[in-house]
Structures are given as structure tokens and as C-alpha cells.
Amino acid sequence: MRLIILGPPGAGKGTQAERLCATHGIPHVSTGDIFRANIKDETPLGKQVKDILDAGGYVTDEITNQIVADRLAQPDAADGFLLDGYPRTMAQVDALDALLARDGHHVDGVLRLMVDDDELVARLTERAKTSGRVDDSEQVIRERQEIYNKETHPLAQTYAERGLLHELDGMGEVDEVTRRIDETLDQLVSRTA
Ligand code: ADP
């Protein structure tokens, strides 16, 4: 299955994506993780995107689309994957569609984690204590939320119009959210099978 997990910063995408991918044996493709690994290793890409990530902005569509195209061309992603943090703009939605269509594929489902604004801020502030992420400071969190609301929030509507959107309650215990995701996926599997 070719899946996307969507939700604002702090919604728990990364945590749930890890679990889901381990259970279902599909690769977890997180653009944020790819960028951070490159920054850590001081690669040319890392140097190019570091300031953008630190400030909470979006890396250009051109760079991001290329990163994802390269990653999805790897053999382990041939039969399915979970995209976390991508697409984030309409241009990325279009690029992903085109990329998948080249091989006769398409997105099978989009899981959207719904979490209250207050809870998001609380989680990110808590994460800041241990994550070591420069972009988990209060000011940058605000910046990330703003850009998310403007650029990424509208994507849910796009996927809803295609009948691909599955909205899930992302509040409560991590295990509880995982259970909701698994239920949704079971329905999805039986529908696509
Ligand atoms: P979060 O969802 O908590 O904001 P991510 O790990 O998904 O964290 O992303 C971290 C940062 O990486 C983003 O703030 C952005 O700078 C960059 N990034 C990740 N994915 C994309 C994308 N699809 N397009 C542009 N920039 C991205």
C-alpha cells in the first residue's frame, strides 16, 4: 500500500509512522528525517537546507520532490511505503501523482491525525526538552504552525475530494492512536484487496 500520514507538527506522525511501518513491513519515508540526517552528516544537501529547517520554513519543492523521487526509486519502496511529512504543498501533491503515475501507481490512502491546537503546543514544548531539535523552540514552533496552516492544511481537502482521506483522532495515549490507525488500515486493506 502507498500511504501518506498527514497532520500538523506535534500530531504524532513520526511516532505512529514508525509503528505502522514496523507492523506492516513497509518503509517509513520521512522527509524531515532525511533532511536531518543530511544536516548531521554535513552533506551538500544538508548544508543547503540547514538554515531553512532551523527557521521552520519549507525546503523548496524542487529539492524535496527530488529527494522523494530518489527514495521511492529504492527497491524496498517498490510495493509500498508510508510518506511522513510529504507532500506538504500542492506542487508536491502534483509531483507525487506524476511520479507514481509513471509506474501506473497511485496513493491508496491518506491518514490524517487530528489534534487540538493546545495539545500540539504542549507536546512540542515537551519534546523540545529532549529532542535537541533547533526547530522545537517556541518561536519556531509558531512559525511551523503558521506555514502548515497556509500550505499544508488545504491538502486534506484535496485528498478528501478524491475519497482518500481518513481522519483519525490523534488525542490520547499513543497505543490508543495506533489502535485507531490499525482499524482504519484494516478497512482500507479489505477495500483495496
Ligand atoms: P514536523 O512535522 O514536526 O514539522 P518534520 O520532521 O516532518 O517535522 O519536518 C521538519 C522540517 O523539515 C520542516 O519544518 C521543513 O523545514 C522540512 N521539511 C520536511 N518535509 C518537507 C516537505 N515535504 N517540504 C518542504 N520542507 C520539508
JSON list of N, CA and C in Angstrom, two decimals, residues 65-66 68-70 72-73 94-106:
[
{"chain": "A", "resi": 65, "resn": "ASN", "atom": "N", "xyz": [10.99, 17.30, -3.86]},
{"chain": "A", "resi": 65, "resn": "ASN", "atom": "CA", "xyz": [10.46, 16.32, -4.83]},
{"chain": "A", "resi": 65, "resn": "ASN", "atom": "C", "xyz": [11.56, 15.37, -5.31]},
{"chain": "A", "resi": 66, "resn": "GLN", "atom": "N", "xyz": [12.74, 15.93, -5.50]},
{"chain": "A", "resi": 66, "resn": "GLN", "atom": "CA", "xyz": [13.86, 15.11, -5.97]},
{"chain": "A", "resi": 66, "resn": "GLN", "atom": "C", "xyz": [14.28, 14.07, -4.92]},
{"chain": "A", "resi": 68, "resn": "VAL", "atom": "N", "xyz": [12.44, 12.78, -2.62]},
{"chain": "A", "resi": 68, "resn": "VAL", "atom": "CA", "xyz": [11.42, 11.74, -2.52]},
{"chain": "A", "resi": 68, "resn": "VAL", "atom": "C", "xyz": [11.48, 10.81, -3.74]},
{"chain": "A", "resi": 69, "resn": "ALA", "atom": "N", "xyz": [11.67, 11.37, -4.91]},
{"chain": "A", "resi": 69, "resn": "ALA", "atom": "CA", "xyz": [11.77, 10.54, -6.12]},
{"chain": "A", "resi": 69, "resn": "ALA", "atom": "C", "xyz": [12.93, 9.55, -5.97]},
{"chain": "A", "resi": 70, "resn": "ASP", "atom": "N", "xyz": [14.06, 10.03, -5.47]},
{"chain": "A", "resi": 70, "resn": "ASP", "atom": "CA", "xyz": [15.23, 9.16, -5.27]},
{"chain": "A", "resi": 70, "resn": "ASP", "atom": "C", "xyz": [14.92, 8.06, -4.25]},
{"chain": "A", "resi": 72, "resn": "LEU", "atom": "N", "xyz": [11.96, 6.85, -3.29]},
{"chain": "A", "resi": 72, "resn": "LEU", "atom": "CA", "xyz": [10.93, 5.90, -3.72]},
{"chain": "A", "resi": 72, "resn": "LEU", "atom": "C", "xyz": [11.42, 5.00, -4.85]},
{"chain": "A", "resi": 73, "resn": "ALA", "atom": "N", "xyz": [12.55, 5.37, -5.45]},
{"chain": "A", "resi": 73, "resn": "ALA", "atom": "CA", "xyz": [13.13, 4.52, -6.50]},
{"chain": "A", "resi": 73, "resn": "ALA", "atom": "C", "xyz": [13.92, 3.35, -5.91]},
{"chain": "A", "resi": 94, "resn": "ASP", "atom": "N", "xyz": [1.13, 17.28, -6.74]},
{"chain": "A", "resi": 94, "resn": "ASP", "atom": "CA", "xyz": [1.18, 17.08, -8.20]},
{"chain": "A", "resi": 94, "resn": "ASP", "atom": "C", "xyz": [2.41, 16.26, -8.59]},
{"chain": "A", "resi": 95, "resn": "ALA", "atom": "N", "xyz": [3.54, 16.58, -7.98]},
{"chain": "A", "resi": 95, "resn": "ALA", "atom": "CA", "xyz": [4.78, 15.85, -8.31]},
{"chain": "A", "resi": 95, "resn": "ALA", "atom": "C", "xyz": [4.66, 14.38, -7.92]},
{"chain": "A", "resi": 96, "resn": "LEU", "atom": "N", "xyz": [4.07, 14.13, -6.76]},
{"chain": "A", "resi": 96, "resn": "LEU", "atom": "CA", "xyz": [3.91, 12.74, -6.31]},
{"chain": "A", "resi": 96, "resn": "LEU", "atom": "C", "xyz": [2.98, 11.97, -7.25]},
{"chain": "A", "resi": 97, "resn": "ASP", "atom": "N", "xyz": [1.87, 12.62, -7.62]},
{"chain": "A", "resi": 97, "resn": "ASP", "atom": "CA", "xyz": [0.95, 11.98, -8.56]},
{"chain": "A", "resi": 97, "resn": "ASP", "atom": "C", "xyz": [1.68, 11.58, -9.84]},
{"chain": "A", "resi": 98, "resn": "ALA", "atom": "N", "xyz": [2.45, 12.51, -10.36]},
{"chain": "A", "resi": 98, "resn": "ALA", "atom": "CA", "xyz": [3.15, 12.27, -11.63]},
{"chain": "A", "resi": 98, "resn": "ALA", "atom": "C", "xyz": [4.18, 11.15, -11.47]},
{"chain": "A", "resi": 99, "resn": "LEU", "atom": "N", "xyz": [4.88, 11.18, -10.36]},
{"chain": "A", "resi": 99, "resn": "LEU", "atom": "CA", "xyz": [5.90, 10.16, -10.10]},
{"chain": "A", "resi": 99, "resn": "LEU", "atom": "C", "xyz": [5.28, 8.76, -10.05]},
{"chain": "A", "resi": 100, "resn": "LEU", "atom": "N", "xyz": [4.17, 8.65, -9.30]},
{"chain": "A", "resi": 100, "resn": "LEU", "atom": "CA", "xyz": [3.53, 7.34, -9.15]},
{"chain": "A", "resi": 100, "resn": "LEU", "atom": "C", "xyz": [2.89, 6.91, -10.48]},
{"chain": "A", "resi": 101, "resn": "ALA", "atom": "N", "xyz": [2.30, 7.85, -11.17]},
{"chain": "A", "resi": 101, "resn": "ALA", "atom": "CA", "xyz": [1.61, 7.52, -12.43]},
{"chain": "A", "resi": 101, "resn": "ALA", "atom": "C", "xyz": [2.56, 6.95, -13.47]},
{"chain": "A", "resi": 102, "resn": "ARG", "atom": "N", "xyz": [3.80, 7.35, -13.41]},
{"chain": "A", "resi": 102, "resn": "ARG", "atom": "CA", "xyz": [4.80, 6.82, -14.36]},
{"chain": "A", "resi": 102, "resn": "ARG", "atom": "C", "xyz": [4.88, 5.31, -14.32]},
{"chain": "A", "resi": 103, "resn": "ASP", "atom": "N", "xyz": [4.62, 4.74, -13.12]},
{"chain": "A", "resi": 103, "resn": "ASP", "atom": "CA", "xyz": [4.65, 3.28, -12.97]},
{"chain": "A", "resi": 103, "resn": "ASP", "atom": "C", "xyz": [3.25, 2.70, -12.85]},
{"chain": "A", "resi": 104, "resn": "GLY", "atom": "N", "xyz": [2.26, 3.50, -13.17]},
{"chain": "A", "resi": 104, "resn": "GLY", "atom": "CA", "xyz": [0.88, 3.02, -13.08]},
{"chain": "A", "resi": 104, "resn": "GLY", "atom": "C", "xyz": [0.38, 2.90, -11.65]},
{"chain": "A", "resi": 105, "resn": "HIS", "atom": "N", "xyz": [0.98, 3.63, -10.73]},
{"chain": "A", "resi": 105, "resn": "HIS", "atom": "CA", "xyz": [0.58, 3.55, -9.32]},
{"chain": "A", "resi": 105, "resn": "HIS", "atom": "C", "xyz": [-0.17, 4.81, -8.89]},
{"chain": "A", "resi": 106, "resn": "HIS", "atom": "N", "xyz": [-0.71, 4.73, -7.69]},
{"chain": "A", "resi": 106, "resn": "HIS", "atom": "CA", "xyz": [-1.39, 5.90, -7.12]},
{"chain": "A", "resi": 106, "resn": "HIS", "atom": "C", "xyz": [-1.40, 5.78, -5.60]}
]
